[in-house]
PDB file of C-alpha atoms in Angstrom:
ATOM      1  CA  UNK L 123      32.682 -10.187 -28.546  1.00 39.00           C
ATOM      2  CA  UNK L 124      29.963 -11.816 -30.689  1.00 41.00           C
ATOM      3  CA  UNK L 125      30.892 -13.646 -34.236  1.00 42.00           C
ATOM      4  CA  UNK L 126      29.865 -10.534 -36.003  1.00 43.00           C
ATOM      5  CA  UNK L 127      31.767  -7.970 -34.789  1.00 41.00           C
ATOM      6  CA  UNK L 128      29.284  -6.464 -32.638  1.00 39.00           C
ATOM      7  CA  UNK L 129      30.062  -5.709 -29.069  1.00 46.00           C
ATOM      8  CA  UNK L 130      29.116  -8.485 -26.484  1.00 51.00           C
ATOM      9  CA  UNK L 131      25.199  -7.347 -24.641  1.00 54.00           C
ATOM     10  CA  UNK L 132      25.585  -9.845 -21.551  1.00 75.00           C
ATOM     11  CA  UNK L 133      27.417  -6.590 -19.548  1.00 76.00           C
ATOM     12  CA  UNK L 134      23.991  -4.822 -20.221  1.00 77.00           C
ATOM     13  CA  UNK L 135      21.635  -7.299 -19.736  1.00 82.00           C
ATOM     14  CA  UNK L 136      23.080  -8.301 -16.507  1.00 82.00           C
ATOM     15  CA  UNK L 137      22.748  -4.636 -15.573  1.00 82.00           C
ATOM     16  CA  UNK L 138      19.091  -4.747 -16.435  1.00 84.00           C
ATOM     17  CA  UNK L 139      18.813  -7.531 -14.739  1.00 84.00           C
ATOM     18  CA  UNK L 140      20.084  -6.853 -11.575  1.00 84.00           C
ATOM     19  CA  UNK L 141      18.376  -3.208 -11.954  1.00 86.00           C
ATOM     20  CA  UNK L 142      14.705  -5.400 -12.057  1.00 88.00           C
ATOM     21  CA  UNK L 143      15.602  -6.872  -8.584  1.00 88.00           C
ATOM     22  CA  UNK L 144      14.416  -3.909  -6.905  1.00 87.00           C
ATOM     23  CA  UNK L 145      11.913  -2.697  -9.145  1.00 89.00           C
ATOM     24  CA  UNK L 146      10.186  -5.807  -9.349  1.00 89.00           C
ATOM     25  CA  UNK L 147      10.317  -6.359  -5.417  1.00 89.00           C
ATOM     26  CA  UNK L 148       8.632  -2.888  -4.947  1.00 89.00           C
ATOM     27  CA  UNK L 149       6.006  -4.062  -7.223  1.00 89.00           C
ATOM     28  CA  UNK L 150       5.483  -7.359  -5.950  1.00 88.00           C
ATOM     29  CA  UNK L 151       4.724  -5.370  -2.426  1.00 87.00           C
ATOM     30  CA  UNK L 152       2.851  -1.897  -3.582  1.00 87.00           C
ATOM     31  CA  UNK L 153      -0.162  -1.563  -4.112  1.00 87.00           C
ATOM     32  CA  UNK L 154      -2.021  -1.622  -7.104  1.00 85.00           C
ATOM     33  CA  UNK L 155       0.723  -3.336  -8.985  1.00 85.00           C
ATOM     34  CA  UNK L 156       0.803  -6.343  -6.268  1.00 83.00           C
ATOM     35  CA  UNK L 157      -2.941  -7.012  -7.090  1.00 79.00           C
ATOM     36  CA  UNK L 158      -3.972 -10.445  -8.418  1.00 76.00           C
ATOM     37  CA  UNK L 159      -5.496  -8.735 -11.320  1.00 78.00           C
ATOM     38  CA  UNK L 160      -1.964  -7.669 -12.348  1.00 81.00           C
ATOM     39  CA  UNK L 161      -0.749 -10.784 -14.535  1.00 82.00           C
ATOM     40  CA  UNK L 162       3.291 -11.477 -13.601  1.00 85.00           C
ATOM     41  CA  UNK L 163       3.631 -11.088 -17.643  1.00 86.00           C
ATOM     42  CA  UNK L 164       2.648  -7.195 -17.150  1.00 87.00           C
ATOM     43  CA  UNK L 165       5.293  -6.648 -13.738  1.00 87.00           C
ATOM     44  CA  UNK L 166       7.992  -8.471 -15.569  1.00 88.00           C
ATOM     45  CA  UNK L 167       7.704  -5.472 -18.600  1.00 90.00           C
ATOM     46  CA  UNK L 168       7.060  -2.862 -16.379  1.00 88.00           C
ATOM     47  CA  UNK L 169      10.352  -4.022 -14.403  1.00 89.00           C
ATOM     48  CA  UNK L 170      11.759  -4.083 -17.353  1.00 87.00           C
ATOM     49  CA  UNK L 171      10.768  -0.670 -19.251  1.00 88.00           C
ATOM     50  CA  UNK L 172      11.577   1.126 -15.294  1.00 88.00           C
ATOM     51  CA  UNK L 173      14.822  -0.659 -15.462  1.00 86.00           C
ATOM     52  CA  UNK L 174      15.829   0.494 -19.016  1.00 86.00           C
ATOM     53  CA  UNK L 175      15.212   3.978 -17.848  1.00 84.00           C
ATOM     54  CA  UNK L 176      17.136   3.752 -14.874  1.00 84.00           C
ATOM     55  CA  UNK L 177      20.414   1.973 -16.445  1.00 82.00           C
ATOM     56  CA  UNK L 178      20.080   5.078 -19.012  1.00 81.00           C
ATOM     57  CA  UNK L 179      19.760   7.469 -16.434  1.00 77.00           C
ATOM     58  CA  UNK L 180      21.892   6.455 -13.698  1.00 74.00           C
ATOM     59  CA  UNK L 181      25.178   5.027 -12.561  1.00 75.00           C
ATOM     60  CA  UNK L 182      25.223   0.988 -11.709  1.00 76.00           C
ATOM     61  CA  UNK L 183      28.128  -1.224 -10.873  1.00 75.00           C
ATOM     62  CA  UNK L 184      26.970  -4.620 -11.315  1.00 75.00           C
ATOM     63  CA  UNK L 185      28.927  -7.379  -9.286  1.00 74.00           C
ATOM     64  CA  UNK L 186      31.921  -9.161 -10.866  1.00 73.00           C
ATOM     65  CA  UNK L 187      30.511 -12.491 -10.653  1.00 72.00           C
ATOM     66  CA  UNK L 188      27.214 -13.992 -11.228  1.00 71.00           C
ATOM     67  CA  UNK L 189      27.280 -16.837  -8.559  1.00 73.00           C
ATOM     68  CA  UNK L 190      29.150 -15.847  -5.437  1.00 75.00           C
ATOM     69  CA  UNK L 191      28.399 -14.760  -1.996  1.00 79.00           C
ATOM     70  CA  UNK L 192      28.724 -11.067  -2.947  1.00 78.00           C
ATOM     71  CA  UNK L 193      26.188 -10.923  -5.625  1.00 80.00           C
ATOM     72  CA  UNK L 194      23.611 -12.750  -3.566  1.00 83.00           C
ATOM     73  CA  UNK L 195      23.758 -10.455  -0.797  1.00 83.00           C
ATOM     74  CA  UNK L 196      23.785  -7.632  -3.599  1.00 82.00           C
ATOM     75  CA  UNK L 197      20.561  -9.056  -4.814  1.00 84.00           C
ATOM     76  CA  UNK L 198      19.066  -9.214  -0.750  1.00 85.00           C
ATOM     77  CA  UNK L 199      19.842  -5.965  -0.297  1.00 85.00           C
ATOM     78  CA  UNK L 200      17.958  -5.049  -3.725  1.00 85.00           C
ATOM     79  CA  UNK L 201      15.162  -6.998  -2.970  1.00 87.00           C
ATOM     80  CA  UNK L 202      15.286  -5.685   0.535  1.00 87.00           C
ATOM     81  CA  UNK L 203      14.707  -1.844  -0.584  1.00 86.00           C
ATOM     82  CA  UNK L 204      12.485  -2.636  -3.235  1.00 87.00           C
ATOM     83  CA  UNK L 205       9.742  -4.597  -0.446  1.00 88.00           C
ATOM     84  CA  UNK L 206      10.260  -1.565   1.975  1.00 87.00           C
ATOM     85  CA  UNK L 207       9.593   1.205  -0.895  1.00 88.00           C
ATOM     86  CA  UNK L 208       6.227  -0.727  -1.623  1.00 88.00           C
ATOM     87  CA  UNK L 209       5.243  -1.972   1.952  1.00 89.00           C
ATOM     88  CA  UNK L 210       5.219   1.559   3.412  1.00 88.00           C
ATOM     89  CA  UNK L 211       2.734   2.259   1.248  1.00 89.00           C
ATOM     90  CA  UNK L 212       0.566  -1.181   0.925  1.00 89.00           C
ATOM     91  CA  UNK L 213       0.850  -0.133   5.340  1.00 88.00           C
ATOM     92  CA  UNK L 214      -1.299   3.007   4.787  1.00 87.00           C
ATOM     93  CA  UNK L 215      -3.612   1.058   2.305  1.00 88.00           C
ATOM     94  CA  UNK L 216      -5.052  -1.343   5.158  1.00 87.00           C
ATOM     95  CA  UNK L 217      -6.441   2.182   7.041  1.00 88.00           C
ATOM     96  CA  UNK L 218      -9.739   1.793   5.026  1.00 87.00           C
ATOM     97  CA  UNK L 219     -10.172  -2.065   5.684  1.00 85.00           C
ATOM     98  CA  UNK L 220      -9.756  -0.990   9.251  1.00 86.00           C
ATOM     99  CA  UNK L 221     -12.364   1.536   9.164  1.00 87.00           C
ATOM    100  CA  UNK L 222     -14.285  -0.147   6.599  1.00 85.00           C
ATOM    101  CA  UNK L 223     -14.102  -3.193   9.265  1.00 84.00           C
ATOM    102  CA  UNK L 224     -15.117  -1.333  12.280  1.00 84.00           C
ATOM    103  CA  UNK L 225     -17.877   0.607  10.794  1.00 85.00           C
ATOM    104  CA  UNK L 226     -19.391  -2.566   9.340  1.00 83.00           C
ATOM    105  CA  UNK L 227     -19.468  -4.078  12.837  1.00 80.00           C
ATOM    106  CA  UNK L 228     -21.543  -0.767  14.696  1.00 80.00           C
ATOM    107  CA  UNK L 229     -23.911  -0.769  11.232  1.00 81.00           C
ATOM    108  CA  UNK L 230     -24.494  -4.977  11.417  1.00 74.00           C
ATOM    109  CA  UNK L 231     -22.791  -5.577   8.386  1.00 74.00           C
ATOM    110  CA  UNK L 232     -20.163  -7.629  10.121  1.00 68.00           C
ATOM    111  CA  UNK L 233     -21.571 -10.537   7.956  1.00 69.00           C
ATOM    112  CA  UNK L 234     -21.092  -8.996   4.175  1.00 66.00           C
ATOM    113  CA  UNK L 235     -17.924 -10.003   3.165  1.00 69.00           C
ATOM    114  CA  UNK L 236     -16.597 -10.836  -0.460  1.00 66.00           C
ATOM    115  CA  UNK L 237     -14.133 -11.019  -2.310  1.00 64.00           C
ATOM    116  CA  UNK L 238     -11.591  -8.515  -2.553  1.00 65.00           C
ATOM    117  CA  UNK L 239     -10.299  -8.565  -6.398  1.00 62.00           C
ATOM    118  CA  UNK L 240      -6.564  -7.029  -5.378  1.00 63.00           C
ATOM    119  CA  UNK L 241      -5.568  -9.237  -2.992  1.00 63.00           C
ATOM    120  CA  UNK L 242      -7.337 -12.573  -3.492  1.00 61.00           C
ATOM    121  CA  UNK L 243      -8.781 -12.946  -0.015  1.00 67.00           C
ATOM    122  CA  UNK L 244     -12.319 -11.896   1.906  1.00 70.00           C
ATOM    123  CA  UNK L 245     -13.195  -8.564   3.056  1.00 71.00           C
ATOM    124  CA  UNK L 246     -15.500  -6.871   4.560  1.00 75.00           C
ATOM    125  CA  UNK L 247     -17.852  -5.355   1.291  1.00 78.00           C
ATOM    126  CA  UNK L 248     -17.881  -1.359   3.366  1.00 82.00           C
ATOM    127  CA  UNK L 249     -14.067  -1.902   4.001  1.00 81.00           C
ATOM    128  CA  UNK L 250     -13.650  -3.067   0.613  1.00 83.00           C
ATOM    129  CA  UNK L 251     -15.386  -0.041  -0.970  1.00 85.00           C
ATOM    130  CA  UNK L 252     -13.416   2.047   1.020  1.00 87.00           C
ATOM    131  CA  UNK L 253     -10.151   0.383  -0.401  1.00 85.00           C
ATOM    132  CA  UNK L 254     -11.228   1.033  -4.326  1.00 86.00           C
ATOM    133  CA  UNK L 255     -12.062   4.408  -3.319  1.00 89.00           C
ATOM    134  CA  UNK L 256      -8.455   4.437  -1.844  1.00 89.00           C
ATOM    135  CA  UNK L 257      -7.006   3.305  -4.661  1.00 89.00           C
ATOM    136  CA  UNK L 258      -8.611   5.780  -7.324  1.00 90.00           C
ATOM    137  CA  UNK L 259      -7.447   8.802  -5.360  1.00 90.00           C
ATOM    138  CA  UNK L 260      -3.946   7.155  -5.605  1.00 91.00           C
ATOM    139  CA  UNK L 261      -3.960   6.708  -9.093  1.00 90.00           C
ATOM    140  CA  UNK L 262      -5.754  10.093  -9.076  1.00 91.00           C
ATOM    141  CA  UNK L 263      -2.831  11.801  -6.915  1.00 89.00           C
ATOM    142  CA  UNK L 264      -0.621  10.084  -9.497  1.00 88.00           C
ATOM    143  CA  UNK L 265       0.766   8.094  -6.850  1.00 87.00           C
ATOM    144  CA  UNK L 266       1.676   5.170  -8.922  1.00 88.00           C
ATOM    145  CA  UNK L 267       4.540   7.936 -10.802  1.00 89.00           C
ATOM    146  CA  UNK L 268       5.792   9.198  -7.455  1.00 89.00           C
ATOM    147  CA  UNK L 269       6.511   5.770  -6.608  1.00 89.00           C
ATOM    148  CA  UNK L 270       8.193   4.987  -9.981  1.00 88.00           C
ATOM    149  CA  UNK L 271      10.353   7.947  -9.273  1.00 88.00           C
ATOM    150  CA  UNK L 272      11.146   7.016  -5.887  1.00 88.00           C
ATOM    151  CA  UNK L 273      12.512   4.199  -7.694  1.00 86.00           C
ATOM    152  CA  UNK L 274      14.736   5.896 -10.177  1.00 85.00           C
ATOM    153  CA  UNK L 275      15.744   8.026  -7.061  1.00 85.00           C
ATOM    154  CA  UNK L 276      16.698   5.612  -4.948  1.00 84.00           C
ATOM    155  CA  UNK L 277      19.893   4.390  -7.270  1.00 83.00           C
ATOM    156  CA  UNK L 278      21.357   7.978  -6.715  1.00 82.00           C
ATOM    157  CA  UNK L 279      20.021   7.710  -2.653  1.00 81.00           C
ATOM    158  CA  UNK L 280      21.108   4.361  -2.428  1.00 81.00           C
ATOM    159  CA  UNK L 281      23.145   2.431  -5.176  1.00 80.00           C
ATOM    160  CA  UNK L 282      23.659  -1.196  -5.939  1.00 77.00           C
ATOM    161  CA  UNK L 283      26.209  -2.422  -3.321  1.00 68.00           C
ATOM    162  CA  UNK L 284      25.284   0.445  -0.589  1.00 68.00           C
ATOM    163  CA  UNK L 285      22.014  -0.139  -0.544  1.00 64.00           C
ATOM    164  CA  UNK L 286      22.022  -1.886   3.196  1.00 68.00           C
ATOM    165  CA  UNK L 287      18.868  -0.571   5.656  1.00 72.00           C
ATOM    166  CA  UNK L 288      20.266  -0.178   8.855  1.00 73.00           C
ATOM    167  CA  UNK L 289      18.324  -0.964  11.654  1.00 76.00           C
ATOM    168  CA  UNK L 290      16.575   3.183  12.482  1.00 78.00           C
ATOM    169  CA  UNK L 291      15.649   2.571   8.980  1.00 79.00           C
ATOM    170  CA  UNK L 292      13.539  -1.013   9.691  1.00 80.00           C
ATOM    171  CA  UNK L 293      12.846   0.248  12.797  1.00 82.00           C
ATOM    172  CA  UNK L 294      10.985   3.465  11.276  1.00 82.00           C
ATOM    173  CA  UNK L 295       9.087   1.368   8.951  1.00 82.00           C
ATOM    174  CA  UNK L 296       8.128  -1.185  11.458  1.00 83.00           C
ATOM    175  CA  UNK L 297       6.643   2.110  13.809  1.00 84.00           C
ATOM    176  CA  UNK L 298       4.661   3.330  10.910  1.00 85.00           C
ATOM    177  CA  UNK L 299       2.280   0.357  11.432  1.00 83.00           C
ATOM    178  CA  UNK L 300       1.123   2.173  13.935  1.00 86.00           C
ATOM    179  CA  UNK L 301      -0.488   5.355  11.598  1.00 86.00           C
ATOM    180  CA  UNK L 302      -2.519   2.888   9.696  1.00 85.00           C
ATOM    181  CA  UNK L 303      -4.340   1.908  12.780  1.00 87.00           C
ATOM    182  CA  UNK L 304      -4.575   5.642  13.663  1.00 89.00           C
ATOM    183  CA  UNK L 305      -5.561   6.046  10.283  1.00 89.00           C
ATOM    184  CA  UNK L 306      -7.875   3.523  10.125  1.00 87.00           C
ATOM    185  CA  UNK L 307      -9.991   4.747  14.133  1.00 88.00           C
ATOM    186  CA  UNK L 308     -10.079   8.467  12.323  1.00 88.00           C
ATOM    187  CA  UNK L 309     -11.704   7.085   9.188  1.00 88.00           C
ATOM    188  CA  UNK L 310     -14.353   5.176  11.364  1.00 87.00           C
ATOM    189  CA  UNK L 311     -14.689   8.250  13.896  1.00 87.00           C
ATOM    190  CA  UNK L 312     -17.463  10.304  12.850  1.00 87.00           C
ATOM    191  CA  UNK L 313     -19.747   6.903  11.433  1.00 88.00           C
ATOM    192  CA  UNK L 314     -18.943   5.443  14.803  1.00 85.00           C
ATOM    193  CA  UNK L 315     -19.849   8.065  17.301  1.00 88.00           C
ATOM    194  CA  UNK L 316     -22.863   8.226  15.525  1.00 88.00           C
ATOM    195  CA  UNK L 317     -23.609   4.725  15.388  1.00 85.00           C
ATOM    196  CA  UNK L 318     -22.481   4.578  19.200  1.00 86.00           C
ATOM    197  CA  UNK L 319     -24.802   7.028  20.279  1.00 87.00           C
ATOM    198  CA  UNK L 320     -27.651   4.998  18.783  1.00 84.00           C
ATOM    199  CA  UNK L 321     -26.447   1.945  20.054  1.00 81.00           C
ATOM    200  CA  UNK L 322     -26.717   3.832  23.369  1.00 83.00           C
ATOM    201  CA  UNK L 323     -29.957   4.998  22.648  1.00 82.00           C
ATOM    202  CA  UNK L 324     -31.314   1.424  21.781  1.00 79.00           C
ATOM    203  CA  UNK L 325     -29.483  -0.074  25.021  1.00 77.00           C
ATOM    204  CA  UNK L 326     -31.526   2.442  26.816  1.00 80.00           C
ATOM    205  CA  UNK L 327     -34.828   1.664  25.560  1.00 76.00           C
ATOM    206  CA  UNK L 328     -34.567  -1.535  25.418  1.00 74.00           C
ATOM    207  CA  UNK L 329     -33.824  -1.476  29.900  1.00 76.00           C
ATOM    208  CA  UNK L 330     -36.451   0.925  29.587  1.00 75.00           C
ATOM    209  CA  UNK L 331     -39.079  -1.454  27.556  1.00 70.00           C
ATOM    210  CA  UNK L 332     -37.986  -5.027  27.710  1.00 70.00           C
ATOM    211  CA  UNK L 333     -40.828  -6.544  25.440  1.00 68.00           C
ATOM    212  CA  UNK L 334     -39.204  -3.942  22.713  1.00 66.00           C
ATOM    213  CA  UNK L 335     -37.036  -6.348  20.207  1.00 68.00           C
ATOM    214  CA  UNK L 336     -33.839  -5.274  20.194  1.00 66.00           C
ATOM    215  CA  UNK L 337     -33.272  -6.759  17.098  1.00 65.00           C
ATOM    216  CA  UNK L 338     -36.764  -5.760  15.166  1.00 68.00           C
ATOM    217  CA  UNK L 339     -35.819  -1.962  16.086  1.00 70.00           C
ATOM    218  CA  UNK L 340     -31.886  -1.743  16.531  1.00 71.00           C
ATOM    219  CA  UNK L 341     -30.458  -3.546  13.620  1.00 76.00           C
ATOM    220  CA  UNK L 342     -32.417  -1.657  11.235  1.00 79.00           C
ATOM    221  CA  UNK L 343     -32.338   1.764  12.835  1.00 80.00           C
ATOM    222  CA  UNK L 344     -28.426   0.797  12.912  1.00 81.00           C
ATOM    223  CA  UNK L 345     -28.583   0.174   9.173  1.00 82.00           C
ATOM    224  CA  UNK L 346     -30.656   3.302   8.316  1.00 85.00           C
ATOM    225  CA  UNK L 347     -28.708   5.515  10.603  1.00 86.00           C
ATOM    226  CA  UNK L 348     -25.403   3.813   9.434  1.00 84.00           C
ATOM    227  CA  UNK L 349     -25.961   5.023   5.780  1.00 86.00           C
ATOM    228  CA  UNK L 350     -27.311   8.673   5.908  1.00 89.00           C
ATOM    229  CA  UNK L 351     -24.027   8.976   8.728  1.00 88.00           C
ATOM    230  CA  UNK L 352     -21.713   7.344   5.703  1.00 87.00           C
ATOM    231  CA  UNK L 353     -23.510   9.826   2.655  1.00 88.00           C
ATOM    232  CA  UNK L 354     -22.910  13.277   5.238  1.00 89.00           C
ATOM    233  CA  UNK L 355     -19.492  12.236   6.211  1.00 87.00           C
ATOM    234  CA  UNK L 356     -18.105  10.699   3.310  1.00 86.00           C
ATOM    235  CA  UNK L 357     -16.557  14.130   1.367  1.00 87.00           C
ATOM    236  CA  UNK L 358     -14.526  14.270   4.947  1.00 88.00           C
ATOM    237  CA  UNK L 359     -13.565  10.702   4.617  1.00 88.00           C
ATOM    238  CA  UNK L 360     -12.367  11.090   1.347  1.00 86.00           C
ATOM    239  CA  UNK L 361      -9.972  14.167   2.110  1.00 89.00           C
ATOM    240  CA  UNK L 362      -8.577  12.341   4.577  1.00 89.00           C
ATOM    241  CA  UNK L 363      -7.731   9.266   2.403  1.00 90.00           C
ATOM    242  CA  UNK L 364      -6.086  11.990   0.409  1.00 89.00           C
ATOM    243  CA  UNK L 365      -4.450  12.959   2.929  1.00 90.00           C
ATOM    244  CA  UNK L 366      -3.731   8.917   3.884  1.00 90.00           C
ATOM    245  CA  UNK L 367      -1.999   8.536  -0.140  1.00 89.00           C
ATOM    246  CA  UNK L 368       0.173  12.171   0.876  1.00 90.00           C
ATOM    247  CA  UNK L 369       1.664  10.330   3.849  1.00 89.00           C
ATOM    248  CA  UNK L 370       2.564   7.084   2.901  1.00 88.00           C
ATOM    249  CA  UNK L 371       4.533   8.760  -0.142  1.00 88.00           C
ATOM    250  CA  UNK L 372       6.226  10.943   1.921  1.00 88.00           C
ATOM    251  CA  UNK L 373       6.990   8.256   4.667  1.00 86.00           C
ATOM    252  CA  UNK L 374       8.298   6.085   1.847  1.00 85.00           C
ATOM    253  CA  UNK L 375      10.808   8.679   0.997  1.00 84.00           C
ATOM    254  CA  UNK L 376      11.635   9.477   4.160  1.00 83.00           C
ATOM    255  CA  UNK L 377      11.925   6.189   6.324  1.00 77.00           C
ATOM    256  CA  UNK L 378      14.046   4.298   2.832  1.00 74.00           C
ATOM    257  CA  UNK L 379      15.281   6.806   1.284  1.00 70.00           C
ATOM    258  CA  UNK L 380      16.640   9.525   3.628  1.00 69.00           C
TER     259      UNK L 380
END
């Protein structure tokens, strides 16, 4: 009890606090929120405001003690869901920079790399593109509120003190690895069949007339070829990143939460 009567807030801020744990791990690995132009200030409020809502909203038994053994495995395990909520779907993000990648490479634009804003290090500039493009349909899909209500979800899925992944569940996640590389090759298909065929083409004339330069003729047919093949086939490409953001919600839910 305070000096004025009042009833004592450490019970609730201790909830709120140990409520954060695994909405600020899930931010700290999804996308979008885990970007470098997302100041720690801004995840530390949104943590908070998510948090208020879900100690409102749903039931949460906070451990006894502050410092023990319990209530630092309570915290591991709600770090632990938080990282594989937003990893899941930061997995299914790196299918662009795959395609973005491999495209560059057929079109000789292996070289243009900057900056990538989100995440701090260099990219390929095509792969990068890809990735902004990415994330807009995500925000368009209103991904970034499916995710916040996967989190308020998973304390009714998997409350404080239960919320242990077993192994089929890491095991799941660790698989899905595999559909951003798949992912990724169908992105790059249609741009790099096309690119491949002219590579082919080139190879051929090039046996066929060896004073041609390769180089003269090939890298800029490449580059030509490279960008009407992008402008045709990029409504496809951006369905299927639709289709890319649909997935990696639904494998969220389903490989943590289920």
């Amino acid at each position: 009890m305070l000096g004025l009567g009042l009833p004592s807030v450490e019970p609730a801020l201790w909830a709120l606090i140990f409520v954060m744990v695994r909405v600020g791990a899930a931010f700290i690995a999804a996308p979008i929120f885990s970007a470098v132009a997302v100041p720690l200030p801004v995840r530390i409020v949104l943590s908070g405001g998510i948090g208020v809502l879900v100690v409102n909203n749903a039931t949460v038994v906070t451990p006894d003690s502050v410092a023990s053994l319990a209530t630092i495995l309570a915290v591991v395990q709600e770090a632990l869901v938080g990282l594989a909520l937003g990893f899941v779907i930061q997995i299914a993000f790196a299918a662009p920079l795959l395609a973005g990648e491999s495209i560059s490479g057929l079109m000789g634009l292996g070289f243009a790399t900057s900056v990538d804003p989100q995440n701090g290090t260099s990219s390929p500039a095509l792969g990068q593109f890809m990735s902004i493009v990415l994330t807009l349909l995500f925000l368009a899909l209103d991904g970034h509120l499916i995710l916040v209500d996967l989190l308020v979800k998973s304390y009714q899925i998997l409350p404080p003190g239960e919320a242990w992944l077993g192994a089929e569940r890491l095991k799941g996640i660790a698989m899905f690895g595999s559909y951003a590389f798949a992912a990724g090759l169908l992105l790059a298909l249609p741009v790099g069949f096309i690119l491949l065929c002219l590579n082919l083409i080139v190879g051929m004339l090039s046996r066929s007339a060896p004073a041609l330069n390769l180089f003269a003729v090939g890298l800029p047919a490449s580059l030509v070829i490279g960008v009407i093949a992008l402008a045709i086939a990029f409504p496809a490409m951006g369905d299927a990143m639709g289709t890319i953001v649909t997935e990696a919600l639904k494998a969220a839910e389903t490989l943590v939460l289920r």
